[in-house]
mmCIF file of C-alpha atoms in Angstrom:
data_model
loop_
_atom_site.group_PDB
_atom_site.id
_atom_site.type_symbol
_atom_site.label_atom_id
_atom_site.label_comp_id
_atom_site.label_asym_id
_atom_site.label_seq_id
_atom_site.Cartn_x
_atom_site.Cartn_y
_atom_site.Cartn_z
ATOM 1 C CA UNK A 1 13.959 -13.243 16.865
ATOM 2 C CA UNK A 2 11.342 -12.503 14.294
ATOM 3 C CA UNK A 3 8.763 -11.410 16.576
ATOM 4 C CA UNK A 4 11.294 -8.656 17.923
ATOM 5 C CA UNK A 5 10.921 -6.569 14.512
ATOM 6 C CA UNK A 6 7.402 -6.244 15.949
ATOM 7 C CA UNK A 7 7.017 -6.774 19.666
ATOM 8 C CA UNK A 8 9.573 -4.939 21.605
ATOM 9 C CA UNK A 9 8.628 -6.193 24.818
ATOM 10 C CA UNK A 10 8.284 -9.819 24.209
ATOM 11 C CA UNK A 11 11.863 -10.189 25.778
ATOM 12 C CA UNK A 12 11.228 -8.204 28.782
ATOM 13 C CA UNK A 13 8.179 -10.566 29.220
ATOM 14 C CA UNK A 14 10.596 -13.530 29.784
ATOM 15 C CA UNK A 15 12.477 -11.540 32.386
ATOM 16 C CA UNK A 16 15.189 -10.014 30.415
ATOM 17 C CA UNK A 17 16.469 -6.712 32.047
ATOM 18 C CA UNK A 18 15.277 -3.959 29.636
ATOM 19 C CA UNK A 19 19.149 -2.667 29.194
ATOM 20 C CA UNK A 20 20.316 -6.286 27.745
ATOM 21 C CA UNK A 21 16.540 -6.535 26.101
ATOM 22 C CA UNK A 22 17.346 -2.954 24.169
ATOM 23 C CA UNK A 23 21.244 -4.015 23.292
ATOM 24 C CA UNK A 24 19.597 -7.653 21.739
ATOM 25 C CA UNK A 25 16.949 -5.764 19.653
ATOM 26 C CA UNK A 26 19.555 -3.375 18.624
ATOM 27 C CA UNK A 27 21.531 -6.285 17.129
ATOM 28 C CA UNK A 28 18.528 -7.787 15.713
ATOM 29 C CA UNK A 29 17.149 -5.029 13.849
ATOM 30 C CA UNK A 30 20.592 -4.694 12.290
ATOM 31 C CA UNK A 31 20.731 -7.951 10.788
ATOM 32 C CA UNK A 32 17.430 -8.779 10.331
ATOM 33 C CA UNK A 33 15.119 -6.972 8.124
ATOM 34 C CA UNK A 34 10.750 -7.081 8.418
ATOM 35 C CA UNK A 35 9.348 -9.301 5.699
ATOM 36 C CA UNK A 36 7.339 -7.064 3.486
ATOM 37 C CA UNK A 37 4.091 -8.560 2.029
ATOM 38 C CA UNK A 38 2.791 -7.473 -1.643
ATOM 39 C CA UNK A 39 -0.612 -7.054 -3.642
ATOM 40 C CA UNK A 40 -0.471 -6.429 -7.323
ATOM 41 C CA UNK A 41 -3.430 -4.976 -9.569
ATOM 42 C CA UNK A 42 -4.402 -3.063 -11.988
ATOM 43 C CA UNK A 43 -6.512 0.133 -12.701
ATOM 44 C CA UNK A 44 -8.450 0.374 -15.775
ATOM 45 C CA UNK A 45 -9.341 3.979 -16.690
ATOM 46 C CA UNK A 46 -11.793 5.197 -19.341
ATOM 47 C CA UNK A 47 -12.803 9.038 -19.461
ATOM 48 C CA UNK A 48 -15.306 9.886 -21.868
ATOM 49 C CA UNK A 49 -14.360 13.616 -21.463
ATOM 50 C CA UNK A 50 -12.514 16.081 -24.002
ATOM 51 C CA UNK A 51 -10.044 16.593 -21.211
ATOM 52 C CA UNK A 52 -9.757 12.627 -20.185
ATOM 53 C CA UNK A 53 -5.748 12.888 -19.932
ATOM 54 C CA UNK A 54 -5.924 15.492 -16.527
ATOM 55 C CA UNK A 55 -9.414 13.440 -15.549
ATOM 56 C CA UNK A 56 -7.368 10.102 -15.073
ATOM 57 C CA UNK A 57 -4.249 12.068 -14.159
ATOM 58 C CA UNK A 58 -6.158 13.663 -11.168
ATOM 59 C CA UNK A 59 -7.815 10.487 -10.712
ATOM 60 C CA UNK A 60 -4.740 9.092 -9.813
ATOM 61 C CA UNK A 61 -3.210 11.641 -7.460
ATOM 62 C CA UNK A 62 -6.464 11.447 -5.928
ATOM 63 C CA UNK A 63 -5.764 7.948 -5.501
ATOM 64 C CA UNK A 64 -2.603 8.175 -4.240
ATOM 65 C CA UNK A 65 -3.381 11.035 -1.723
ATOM 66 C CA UNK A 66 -6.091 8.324 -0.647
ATOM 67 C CA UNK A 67 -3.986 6.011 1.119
ATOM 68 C CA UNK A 68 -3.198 8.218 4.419
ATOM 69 C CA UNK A 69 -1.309 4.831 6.016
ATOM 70 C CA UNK A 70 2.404 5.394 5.615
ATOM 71 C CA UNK A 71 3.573 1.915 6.461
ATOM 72 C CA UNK A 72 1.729 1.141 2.676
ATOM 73 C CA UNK A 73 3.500 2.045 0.412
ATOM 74 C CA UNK A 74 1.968 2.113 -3.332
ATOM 75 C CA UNK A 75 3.568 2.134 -6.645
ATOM 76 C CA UNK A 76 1.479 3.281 -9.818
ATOM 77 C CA UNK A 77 2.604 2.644 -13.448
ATOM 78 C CA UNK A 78 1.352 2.806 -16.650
ATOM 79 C CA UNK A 79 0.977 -0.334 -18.879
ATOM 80 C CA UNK A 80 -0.664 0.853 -21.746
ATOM 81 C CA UNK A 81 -4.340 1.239 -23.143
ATOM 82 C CA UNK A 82 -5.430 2.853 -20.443
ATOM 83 C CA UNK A 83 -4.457 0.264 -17.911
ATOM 84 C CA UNK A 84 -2.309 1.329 -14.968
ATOM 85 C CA UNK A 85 -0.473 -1.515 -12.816
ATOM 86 C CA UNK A 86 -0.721 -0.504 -9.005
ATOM 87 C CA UNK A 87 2.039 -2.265 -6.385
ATOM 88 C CA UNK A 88 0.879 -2.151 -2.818
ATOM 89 C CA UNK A 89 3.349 -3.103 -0.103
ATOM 90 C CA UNK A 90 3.386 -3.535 3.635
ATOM 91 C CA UNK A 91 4.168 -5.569 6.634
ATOM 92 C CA UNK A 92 0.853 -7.059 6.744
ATOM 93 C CA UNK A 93 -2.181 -7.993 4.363
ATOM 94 C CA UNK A 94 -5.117 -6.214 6.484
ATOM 95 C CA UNK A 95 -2.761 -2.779 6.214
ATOM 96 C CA UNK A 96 -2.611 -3.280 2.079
ATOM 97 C CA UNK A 97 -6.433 -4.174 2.205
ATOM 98 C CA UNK A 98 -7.341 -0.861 3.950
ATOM 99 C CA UNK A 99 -5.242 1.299 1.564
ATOM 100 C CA UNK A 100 -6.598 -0.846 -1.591
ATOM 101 C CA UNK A 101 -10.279 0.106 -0.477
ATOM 102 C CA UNK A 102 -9.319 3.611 0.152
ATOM 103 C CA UNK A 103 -7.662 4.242 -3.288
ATOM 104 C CA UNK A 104 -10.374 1.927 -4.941
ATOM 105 C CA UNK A 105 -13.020 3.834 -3.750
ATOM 106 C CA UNK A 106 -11.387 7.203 -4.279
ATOM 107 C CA UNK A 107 -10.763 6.745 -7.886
ATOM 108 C CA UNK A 108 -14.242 5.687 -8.482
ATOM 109 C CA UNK A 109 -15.925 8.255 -7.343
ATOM 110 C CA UNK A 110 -14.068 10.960 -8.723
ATOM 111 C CA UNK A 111 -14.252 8.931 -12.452
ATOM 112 C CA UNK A 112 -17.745 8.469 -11.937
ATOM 113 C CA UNK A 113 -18.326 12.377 -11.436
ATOM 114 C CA UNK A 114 -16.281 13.359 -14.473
ATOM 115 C CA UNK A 115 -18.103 10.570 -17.079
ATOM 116 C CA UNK A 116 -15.578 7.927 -16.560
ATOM 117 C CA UNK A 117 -15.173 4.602 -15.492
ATOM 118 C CA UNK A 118 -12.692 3.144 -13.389
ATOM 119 C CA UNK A 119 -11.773 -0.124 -12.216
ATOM 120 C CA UNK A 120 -9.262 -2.238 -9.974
ATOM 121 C CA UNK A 121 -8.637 -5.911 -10.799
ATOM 122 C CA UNK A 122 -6.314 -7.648 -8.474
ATOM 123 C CA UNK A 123 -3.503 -9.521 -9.754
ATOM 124 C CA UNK A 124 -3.537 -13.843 -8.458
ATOM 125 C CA UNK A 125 0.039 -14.525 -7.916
#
């Protein structure tokens, strides 16, 4: 029944007429919920400008406009000391990876163009 949160057709495929196929997904999606997968990390941001608060603040919304996927969704916090903790979640790993290289890459450049530094160091859990 897993593979129904994902593959609607996988019952038709074992010659299931569509109508009872549609009424058994229904069902399934109602009690069943899609395993969500997680990566953890976290952004260090130093700004070496007089303004450094609004360079790592637009750093971030840079980095959060980044990820265009909308099945990722990403949580950033502050931790202190210029260290940000960044929650990406999903349905699958290669989703979170694409949206992690996205926002990586987005913060870094903007950083590096204001005299900043940036960097993402994922979390082992």
């Amino acid at each position: 029944f897993a593979k129904l949160l994902t593959d609607s057709e996988s019952l038709e495929a074992l010659g299931i007429e569509k109508a009872v196929a549609d009424n058994i997904k229904k069902i399934v999606l109602q009690r069943m919920k899609p395993e969500f997968v997680h990566i953890k990390g976290e952004l260090k941001l130093i700004s070496y400008e007089p303004n450094g608060v609004e360079v790592i603040k637009e750093a971030i919304r840079r980095g959060i406009a980044a990820n265009k996927d909308p099945d990722v969704e990403l949580e950033i916090k502050y931790a202190g000391a210029g260290i940000y903790t960044a929650k990406f979640t999903a349905h699958e790993y290669k989703e979170i990876e694409k949206a992690i290289s996205a926002v990586a890459e987005e913060v870094n450049d903007f950083m590096e163009k204001n005299n900043s530094e940036a960097e993402f160091i994922r979390n082992e859990e």
